[in-house]
mmCIF file of C-alpha atoms and ligand atoms in Angstrom:
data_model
loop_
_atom_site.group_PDB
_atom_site.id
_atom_site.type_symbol
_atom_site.label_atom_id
_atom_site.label_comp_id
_atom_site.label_asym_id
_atom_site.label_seq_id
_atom_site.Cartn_x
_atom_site.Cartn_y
_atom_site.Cartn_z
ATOM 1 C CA UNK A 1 -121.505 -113.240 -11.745
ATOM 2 C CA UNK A 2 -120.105 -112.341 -15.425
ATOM 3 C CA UNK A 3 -119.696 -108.425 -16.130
ATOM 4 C CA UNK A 4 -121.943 -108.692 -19.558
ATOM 5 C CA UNK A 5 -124.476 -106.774 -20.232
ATOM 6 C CA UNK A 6 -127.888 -108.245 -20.762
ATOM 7 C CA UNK A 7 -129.274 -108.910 -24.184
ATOM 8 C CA UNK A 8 -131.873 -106.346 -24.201
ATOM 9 C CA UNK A 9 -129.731 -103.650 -23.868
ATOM 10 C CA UNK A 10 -127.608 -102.446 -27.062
ATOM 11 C CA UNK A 11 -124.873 -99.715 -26.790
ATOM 12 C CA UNK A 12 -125.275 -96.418 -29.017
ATOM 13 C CA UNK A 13 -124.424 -92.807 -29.598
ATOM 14 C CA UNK A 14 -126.591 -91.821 -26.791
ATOM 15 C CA UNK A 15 -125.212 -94.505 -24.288
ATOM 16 C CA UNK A 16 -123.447 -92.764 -21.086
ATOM 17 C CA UNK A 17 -119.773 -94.367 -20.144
ATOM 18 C CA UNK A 18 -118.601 -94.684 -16.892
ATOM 19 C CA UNK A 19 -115.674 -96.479 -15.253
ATOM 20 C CA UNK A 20 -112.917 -97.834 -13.094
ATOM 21 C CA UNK A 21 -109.249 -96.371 -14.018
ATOM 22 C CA UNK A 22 -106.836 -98.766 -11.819
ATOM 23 C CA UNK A 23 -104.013 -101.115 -11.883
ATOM 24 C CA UNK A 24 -104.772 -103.857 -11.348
ATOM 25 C CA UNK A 25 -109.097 -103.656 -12.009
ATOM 26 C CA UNK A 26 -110.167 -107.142 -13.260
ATOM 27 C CA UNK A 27 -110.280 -108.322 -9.834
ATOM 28 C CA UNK A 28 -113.064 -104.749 -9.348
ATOM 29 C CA UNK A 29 -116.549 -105.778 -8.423
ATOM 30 C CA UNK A 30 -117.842 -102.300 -9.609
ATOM 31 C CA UNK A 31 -118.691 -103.055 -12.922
ATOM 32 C CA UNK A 32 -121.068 -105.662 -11.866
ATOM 33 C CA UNK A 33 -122.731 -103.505 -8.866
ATOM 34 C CA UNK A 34 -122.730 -100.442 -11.662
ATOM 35 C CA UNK A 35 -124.189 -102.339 -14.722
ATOM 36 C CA UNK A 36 -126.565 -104.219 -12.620
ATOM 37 C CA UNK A 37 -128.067 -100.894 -11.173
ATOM 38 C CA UNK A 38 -128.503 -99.070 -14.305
ATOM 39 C CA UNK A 39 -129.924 -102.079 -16.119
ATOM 40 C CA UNK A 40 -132.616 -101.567 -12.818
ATOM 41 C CA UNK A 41 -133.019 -98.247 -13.301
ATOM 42 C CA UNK A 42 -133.466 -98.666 -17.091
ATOM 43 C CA UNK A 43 -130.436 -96.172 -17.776
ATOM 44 C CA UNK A 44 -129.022 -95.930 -20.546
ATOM 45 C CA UNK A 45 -125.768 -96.394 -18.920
ATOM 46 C CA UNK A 46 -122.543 -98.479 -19.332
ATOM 47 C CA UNK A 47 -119.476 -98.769 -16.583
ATOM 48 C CA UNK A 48 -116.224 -100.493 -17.820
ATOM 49 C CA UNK A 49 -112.658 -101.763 -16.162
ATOM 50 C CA UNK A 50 -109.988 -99.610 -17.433
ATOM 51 C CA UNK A 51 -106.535 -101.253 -16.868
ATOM 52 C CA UNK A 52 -104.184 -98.028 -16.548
ATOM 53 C CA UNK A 53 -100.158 -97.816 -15.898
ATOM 54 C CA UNK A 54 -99.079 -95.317 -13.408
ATOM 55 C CA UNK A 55 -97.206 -93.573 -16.318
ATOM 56 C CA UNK A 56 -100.448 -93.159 -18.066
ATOM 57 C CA UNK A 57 -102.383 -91.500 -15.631
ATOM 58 C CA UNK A 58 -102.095 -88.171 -16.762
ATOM 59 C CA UNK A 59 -103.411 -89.341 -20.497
ATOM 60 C CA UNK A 60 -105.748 -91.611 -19.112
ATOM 61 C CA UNK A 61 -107.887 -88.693 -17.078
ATOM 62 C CA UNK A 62 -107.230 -86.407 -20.065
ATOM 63 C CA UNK A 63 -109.071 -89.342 -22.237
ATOM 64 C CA UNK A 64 -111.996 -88.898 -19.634
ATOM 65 C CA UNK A 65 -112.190 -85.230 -20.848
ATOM 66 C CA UNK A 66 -111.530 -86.382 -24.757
ATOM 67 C CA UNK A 67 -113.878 -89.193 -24.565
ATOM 68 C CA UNK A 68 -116.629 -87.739 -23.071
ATOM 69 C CA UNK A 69 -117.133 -90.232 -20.238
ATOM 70 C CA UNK A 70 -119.488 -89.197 -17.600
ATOM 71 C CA UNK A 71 -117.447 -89.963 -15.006
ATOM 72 C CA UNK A 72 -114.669 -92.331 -13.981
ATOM 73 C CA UNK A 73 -114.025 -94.418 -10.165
ATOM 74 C CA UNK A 74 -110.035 -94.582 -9.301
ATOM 75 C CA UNK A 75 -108.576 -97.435 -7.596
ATOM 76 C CA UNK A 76 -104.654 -98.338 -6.418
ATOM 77 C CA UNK A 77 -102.651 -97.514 -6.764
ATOM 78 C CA UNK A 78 -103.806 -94.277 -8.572
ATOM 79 C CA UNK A 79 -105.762 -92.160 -5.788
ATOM 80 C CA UNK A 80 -103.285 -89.367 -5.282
ATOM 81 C CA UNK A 81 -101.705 -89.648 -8.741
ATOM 82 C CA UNK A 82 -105.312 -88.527 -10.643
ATOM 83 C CA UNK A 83 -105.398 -85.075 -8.175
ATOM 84 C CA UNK A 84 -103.528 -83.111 -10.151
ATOM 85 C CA UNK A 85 -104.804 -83.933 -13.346
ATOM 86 C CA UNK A 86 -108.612 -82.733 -11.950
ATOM 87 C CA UNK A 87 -109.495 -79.697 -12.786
ATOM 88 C CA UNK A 88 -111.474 -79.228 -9.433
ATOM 89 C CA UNK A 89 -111.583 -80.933 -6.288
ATOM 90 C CA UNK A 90 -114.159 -81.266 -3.391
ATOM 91 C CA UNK A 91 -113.378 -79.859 -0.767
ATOM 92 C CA UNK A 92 -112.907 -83.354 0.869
ATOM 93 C CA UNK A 93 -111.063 -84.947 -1.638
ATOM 94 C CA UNK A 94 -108.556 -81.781 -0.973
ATOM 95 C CA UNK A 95 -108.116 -82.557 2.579
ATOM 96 C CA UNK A 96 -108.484 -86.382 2.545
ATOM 97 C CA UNK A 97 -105.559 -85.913 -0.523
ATOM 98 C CA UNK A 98 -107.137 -88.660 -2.470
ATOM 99 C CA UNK A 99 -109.943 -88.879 -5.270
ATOM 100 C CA UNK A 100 -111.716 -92.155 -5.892
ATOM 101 C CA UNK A 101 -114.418 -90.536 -8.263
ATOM 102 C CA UNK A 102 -114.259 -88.348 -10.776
ATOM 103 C CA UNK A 103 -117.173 -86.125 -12.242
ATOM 104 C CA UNK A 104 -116.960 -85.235 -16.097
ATOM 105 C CA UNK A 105 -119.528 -81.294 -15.564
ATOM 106 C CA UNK A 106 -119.270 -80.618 -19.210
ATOM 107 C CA UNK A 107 -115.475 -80.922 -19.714
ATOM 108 C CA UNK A 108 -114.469 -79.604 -16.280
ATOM 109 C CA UNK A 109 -113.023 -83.370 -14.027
ATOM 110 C CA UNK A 110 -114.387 -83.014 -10.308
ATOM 111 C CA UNK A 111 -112.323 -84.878 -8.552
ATOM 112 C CA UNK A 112 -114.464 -86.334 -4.745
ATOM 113 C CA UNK A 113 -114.329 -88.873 -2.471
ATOM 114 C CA UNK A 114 -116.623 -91.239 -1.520
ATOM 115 C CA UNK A 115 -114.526 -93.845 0.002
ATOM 116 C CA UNK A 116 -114.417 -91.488 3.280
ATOM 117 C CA UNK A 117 -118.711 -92.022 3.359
ATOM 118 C CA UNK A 118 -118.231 -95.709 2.432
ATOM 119 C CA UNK A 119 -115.922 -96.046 5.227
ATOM 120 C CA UNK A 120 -118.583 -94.547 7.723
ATOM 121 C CA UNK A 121 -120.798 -96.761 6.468
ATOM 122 C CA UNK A 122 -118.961 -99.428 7.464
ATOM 123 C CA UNK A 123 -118.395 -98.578 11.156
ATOM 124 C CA UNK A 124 -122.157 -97.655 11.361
ATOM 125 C CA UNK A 125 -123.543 -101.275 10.324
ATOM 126 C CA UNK A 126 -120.949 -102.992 12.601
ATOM 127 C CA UNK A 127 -122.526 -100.588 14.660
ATOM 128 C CA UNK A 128 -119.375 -99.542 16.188
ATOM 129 C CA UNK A 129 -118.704 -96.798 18.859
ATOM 130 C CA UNK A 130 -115.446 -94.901 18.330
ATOM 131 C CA UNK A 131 -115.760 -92.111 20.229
ATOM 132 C CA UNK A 132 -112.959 -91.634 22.778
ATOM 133 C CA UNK A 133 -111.558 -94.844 21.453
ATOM 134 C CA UNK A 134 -107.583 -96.215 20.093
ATOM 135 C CA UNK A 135 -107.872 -97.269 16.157
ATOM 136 C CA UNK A 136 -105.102 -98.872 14.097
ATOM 137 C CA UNK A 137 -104.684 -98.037 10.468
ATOM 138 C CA UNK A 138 -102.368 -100.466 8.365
ATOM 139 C CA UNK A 139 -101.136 -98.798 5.009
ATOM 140 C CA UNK A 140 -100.652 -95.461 4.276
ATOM 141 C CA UNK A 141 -101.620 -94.866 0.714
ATOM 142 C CA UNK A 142 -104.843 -93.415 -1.256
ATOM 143 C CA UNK A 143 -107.528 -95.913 0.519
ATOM 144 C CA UNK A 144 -106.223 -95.078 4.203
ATOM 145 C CA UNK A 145 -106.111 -91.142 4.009
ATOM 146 C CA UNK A 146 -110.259 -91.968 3.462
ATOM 147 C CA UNK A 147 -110.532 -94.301 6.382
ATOM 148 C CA UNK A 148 -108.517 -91.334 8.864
ATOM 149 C CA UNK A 149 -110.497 -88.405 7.553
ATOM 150 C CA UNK A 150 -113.710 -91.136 8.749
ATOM 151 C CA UNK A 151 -112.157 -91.901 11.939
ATOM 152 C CA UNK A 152 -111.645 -87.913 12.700
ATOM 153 C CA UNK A 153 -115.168 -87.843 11.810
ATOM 154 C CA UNK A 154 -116.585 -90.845 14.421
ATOM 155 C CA UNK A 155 -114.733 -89.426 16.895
ATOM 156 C CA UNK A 156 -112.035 -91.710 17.707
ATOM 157 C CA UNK A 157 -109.454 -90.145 20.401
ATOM 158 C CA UNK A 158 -105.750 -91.489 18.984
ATOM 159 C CA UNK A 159 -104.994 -93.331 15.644
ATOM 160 C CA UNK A 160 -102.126 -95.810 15.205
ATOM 161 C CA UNK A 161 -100.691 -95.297 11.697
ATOM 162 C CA UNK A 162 -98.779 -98.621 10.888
ATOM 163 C CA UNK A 163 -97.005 -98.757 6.897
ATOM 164 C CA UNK A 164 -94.220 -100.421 5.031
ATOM 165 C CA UNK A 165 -92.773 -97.170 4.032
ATOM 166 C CA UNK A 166 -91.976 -94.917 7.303
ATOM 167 C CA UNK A 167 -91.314 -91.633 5.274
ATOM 168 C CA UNK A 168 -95.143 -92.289 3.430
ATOM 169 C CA UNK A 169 -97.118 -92.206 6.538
ATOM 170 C CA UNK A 170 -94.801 -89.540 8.480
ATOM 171 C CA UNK A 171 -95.981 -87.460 5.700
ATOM 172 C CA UNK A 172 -99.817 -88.735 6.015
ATOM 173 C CA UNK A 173 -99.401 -88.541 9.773
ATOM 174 C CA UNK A 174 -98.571 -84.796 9.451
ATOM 175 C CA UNK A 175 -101.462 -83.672 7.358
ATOM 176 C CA UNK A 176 -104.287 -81.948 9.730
ATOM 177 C CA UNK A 177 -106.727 -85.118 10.675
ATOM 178 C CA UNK A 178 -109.665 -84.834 13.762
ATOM 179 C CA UNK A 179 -107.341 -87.134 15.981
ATOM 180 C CA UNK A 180 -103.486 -87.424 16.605
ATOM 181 C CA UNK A 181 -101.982 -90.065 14.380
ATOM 182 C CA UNK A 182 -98.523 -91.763 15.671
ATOM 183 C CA UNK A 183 -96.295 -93.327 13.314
ATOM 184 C CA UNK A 184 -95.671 -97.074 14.205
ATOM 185 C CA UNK A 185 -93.602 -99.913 12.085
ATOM 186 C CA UNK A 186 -95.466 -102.879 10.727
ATOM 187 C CA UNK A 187 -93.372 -105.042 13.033
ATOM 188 C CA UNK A 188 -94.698 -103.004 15.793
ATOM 189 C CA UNK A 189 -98.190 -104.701 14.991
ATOM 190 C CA UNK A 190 -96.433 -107.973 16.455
ATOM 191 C CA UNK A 191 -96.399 -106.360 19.946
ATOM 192 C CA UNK A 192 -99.284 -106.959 21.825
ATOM 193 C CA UNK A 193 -99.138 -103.058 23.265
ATOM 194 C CA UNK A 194 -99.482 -101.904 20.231
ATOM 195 C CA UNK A 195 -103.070 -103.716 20.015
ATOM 196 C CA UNK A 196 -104.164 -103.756 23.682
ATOM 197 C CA UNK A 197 -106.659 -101.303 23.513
ATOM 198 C CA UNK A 198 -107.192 -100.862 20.054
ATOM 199 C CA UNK A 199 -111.024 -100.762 19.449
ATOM 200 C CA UNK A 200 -110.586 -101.008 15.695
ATOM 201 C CA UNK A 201 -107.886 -102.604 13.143
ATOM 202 C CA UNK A 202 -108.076 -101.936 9.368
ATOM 203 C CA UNK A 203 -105.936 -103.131 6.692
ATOM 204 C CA UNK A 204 -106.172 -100.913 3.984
ATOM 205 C CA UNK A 205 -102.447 -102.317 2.171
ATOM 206 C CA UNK A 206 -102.694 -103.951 -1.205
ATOM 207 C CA UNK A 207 -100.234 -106.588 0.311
ATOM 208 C CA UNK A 208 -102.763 -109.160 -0.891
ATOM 209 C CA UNK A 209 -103.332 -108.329 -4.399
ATOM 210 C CA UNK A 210 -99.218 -108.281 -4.260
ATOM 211 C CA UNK A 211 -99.219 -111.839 -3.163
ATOM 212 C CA UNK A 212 -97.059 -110.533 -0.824
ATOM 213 C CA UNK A 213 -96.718 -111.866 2.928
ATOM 214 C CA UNK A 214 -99.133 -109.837 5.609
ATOM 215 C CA UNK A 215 -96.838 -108.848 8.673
ATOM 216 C CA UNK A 216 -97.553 -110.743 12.078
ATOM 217 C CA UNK A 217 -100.253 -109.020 13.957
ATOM 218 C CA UNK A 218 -101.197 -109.333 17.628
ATOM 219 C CA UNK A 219 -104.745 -110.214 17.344
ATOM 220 C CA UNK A 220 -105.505 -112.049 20.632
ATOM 221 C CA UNK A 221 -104.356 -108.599 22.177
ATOM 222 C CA UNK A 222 -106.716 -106.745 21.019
ATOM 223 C CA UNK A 223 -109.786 -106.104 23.953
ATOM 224 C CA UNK A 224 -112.682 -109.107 22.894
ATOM 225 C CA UNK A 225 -114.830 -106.461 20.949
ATOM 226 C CA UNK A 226 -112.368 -105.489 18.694
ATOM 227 C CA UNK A 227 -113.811 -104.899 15.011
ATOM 228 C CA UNK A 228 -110.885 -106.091 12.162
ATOM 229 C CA UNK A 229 -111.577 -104.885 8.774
ATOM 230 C CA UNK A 230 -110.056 -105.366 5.379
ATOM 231 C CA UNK A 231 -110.652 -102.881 2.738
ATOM 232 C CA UNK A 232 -110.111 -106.239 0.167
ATOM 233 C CA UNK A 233 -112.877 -107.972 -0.437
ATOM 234 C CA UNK A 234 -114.368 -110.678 -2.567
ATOM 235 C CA UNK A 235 -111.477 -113.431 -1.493
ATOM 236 C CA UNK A 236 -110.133 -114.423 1.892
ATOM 237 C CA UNK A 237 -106.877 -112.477 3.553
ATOM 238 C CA UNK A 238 -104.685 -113.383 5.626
ATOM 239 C CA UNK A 239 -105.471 -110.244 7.531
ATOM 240 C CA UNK A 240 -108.878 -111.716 8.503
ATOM 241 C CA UNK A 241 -107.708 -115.276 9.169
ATOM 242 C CA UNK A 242 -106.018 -114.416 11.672
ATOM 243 C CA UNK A 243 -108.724 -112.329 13.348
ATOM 244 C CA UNK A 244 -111.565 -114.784 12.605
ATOM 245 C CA UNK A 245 -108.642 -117.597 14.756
ATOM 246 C CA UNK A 246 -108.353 -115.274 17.754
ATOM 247 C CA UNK A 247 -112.551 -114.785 17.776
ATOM 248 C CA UNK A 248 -112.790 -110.936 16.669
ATOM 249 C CA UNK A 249 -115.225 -109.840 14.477
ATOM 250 C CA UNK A 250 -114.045 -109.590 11.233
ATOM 251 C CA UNK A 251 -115.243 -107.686 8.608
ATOM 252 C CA UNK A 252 -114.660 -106.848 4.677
ATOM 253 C CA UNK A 253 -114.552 -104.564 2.245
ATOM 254 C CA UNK A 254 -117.645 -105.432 0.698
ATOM 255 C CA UNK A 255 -120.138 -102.788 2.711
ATOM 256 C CA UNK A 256 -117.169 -99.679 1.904
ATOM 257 C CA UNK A 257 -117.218 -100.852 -1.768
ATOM 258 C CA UNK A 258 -120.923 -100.963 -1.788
ATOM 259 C CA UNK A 259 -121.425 -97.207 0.006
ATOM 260 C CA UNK A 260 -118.389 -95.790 -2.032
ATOM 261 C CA UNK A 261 -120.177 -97.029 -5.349
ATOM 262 C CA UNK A 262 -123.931 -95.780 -4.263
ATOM 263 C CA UNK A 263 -122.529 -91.879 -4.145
ATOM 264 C CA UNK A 264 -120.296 -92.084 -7.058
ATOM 265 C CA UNK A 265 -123.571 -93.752 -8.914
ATOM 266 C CA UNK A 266 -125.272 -90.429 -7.606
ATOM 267 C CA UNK A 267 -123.295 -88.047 -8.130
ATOM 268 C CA UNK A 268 -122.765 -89.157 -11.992
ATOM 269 C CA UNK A 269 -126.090 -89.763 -12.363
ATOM 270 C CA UNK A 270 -128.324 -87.943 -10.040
ATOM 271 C CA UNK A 271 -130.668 -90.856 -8.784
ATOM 272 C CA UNK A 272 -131.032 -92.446 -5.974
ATOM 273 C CA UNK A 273 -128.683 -95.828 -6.284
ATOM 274 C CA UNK A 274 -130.417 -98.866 -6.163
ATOM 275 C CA UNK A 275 -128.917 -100.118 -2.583
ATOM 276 C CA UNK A 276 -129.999 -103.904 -2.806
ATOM 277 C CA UNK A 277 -129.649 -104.403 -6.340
ATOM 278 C CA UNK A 278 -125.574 -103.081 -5.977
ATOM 279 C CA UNK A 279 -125.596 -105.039 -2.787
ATOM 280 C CA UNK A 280 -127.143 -108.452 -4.530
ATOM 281 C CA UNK A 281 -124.466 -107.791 -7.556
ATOM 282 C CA UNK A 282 -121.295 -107.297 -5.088
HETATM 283 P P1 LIG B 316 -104.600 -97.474 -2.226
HETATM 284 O O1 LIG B 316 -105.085 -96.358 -3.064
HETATM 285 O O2 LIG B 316 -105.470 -98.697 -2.346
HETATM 286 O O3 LIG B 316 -104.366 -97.090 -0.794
HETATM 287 P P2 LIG B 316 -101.770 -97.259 -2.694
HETATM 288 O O4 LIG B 316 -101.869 -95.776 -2.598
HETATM 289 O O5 LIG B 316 -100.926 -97.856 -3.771
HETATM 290 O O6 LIG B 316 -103.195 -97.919 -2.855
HETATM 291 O O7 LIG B 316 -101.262 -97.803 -1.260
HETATM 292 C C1 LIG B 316 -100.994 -99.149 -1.071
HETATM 293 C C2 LIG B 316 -100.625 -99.381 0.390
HETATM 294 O O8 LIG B 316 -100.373 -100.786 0.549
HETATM 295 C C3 LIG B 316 -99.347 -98.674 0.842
HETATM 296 O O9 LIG B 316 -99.465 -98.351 2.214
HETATM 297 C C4 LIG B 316 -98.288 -99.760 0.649
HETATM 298 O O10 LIG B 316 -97.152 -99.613 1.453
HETATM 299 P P3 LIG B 316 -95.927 -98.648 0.982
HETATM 300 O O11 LIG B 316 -96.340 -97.240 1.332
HETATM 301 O O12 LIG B 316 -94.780 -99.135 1.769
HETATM 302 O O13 LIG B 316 -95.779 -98.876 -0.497
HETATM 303 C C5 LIG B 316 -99.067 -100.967 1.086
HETATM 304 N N1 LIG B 316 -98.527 -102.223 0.561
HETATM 305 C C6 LIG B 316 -98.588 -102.673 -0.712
HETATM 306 N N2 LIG B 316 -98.036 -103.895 -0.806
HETATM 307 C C7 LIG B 316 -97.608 -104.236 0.445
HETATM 308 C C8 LIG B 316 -96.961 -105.375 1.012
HETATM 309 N N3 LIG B 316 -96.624 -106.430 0.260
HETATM 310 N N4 LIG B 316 -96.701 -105.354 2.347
HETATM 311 C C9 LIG B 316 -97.029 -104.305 3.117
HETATM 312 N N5 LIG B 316 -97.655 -103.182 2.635
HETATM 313 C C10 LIG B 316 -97.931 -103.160 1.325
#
């Protein structure tokens, strides 16, 4: 699908602006899911891709305020650099320590986070049970602070926090989260006792937008309901490959990206968000 808008509708003074501040964003699916759901609605609305370098992050948010945008999504590699240029937060975006929406209220930026409801939505179409239960986070950066502060939330017992970096997710691990997170290498994703009872694997590394190789991962360890999901979506990973070879489910990103967008779309707009229209678009 091409991000254009359709004939019929003609941009003016009066036309709202929303959009994605990320690098890199032409690979984003939101402007499609957005446009398409405000061209249902009727709404005067427009969302655009905003390409933005992590040393212009701080003038980028301040052009929401200048600009008079509605509202803008953030993407990576931005999510904890845009915090401190808010001039509010939620108080979930505070403790998750990431904000993936931003709400222009007249001037004042609230900075939120939907990815953490996205994320639940996920689990609860895969229909998943966590309760009690071992999950394995891979990456440590904006995208997986949302995914913990969801896991605290479906109850799973002990988290496995796997990341390139050791000193970024020693730091994530000691934030206050619903279940104890341990700090693990990515080689330790090779070992199959890492993975042995793991009820839950998700990628949430930009490793393949890098083009960058994806660690060895135990797969056939895991137990044979295992759910694998990649916060990517819209191509194949190598993540899921290998998951899809040793007969897990496999799940991904398309459902967090589609839950994220339907509260951002709300909270800038206040109406109900089109659900099967986004979904058709994504
Ligand atoms: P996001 O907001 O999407 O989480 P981010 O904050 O930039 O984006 O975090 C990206 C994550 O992907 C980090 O965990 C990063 O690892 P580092 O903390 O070591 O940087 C991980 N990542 C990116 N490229 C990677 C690669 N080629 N291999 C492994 N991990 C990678």
């Amino acid at each position: 699908m091409v991000n254009v808008l359709s004939s019929d509708r003609l941009i003016s003074g009066a036309t709202r602006v929303v959009g994605i501040l990320g690098d890199p964003v032409a690979h984003s699916r939101s402007p499609a899911m957005h446009n398409a759901a405000f061209a249902a609605l009727g709404l005067d609305w427009v969302y655009v891709p905003f390409p933005v370098a992590a040393t212009d992050v701080s003038a980028a948010v301040a052009a929401v305020r200048a600009l008079g945008l509605a509202g803008v999504n953030v993407t990576v590699p931005h999510k904890q650099a845009v915090l401190a240029h808010c001039d509010a937060l939620t108080p979930l975006a505070r403790r998750v320590g990431a904000v993936n929406t931003i709400v222009n209220r007249g001037g004042r930026l609230l900075g939120d986070n939907t990815d953490v409801h996205g994320f639940a939505q996920t689990l609860r179409a895969a229909r998943l049970r966590l309760r009690g239960r071992h999950a394995v986070v891979i990456g440590a950066g904006g995208a997986a602070r949302a995914v913990l502060a969801a896991l605290g939330a479906a109850g799973a017992a002990r988290i496995t926090l796997a990341n390139r970096t050791a000193a970024r997710a020693r730091a994530l691990a000691a934030r206050r989260w619903c279940a104890p997170v341990r700090v693990a290498a990515l080689a330790a994703l090779a070992d199959p006792a890492t993975l042995a009872d793991a009820a839950l694997v998700v990628n949430t590394t930009s490793a393949a937008l890098d083009g960058g190789d994806f660690p060895a991962v135990a797969y056939a360890a895991t137990p044979a309901g295992c759910l694998f999901v990649d916060l990517l979506y819209g191509h194949p990973t190598a993540f899921l490959a290998g998951a899809r070879r040793a007969r897990r489910r496999a799940e991904d990103g398309g459902a967090m990206l589609l839950h994220q967008g339907a509260r951002a779309f709300t909270l800038w707009t206040g109406r109900r968000a089109p659900l099967e229209v986004m979904r058709g678009a994504v």
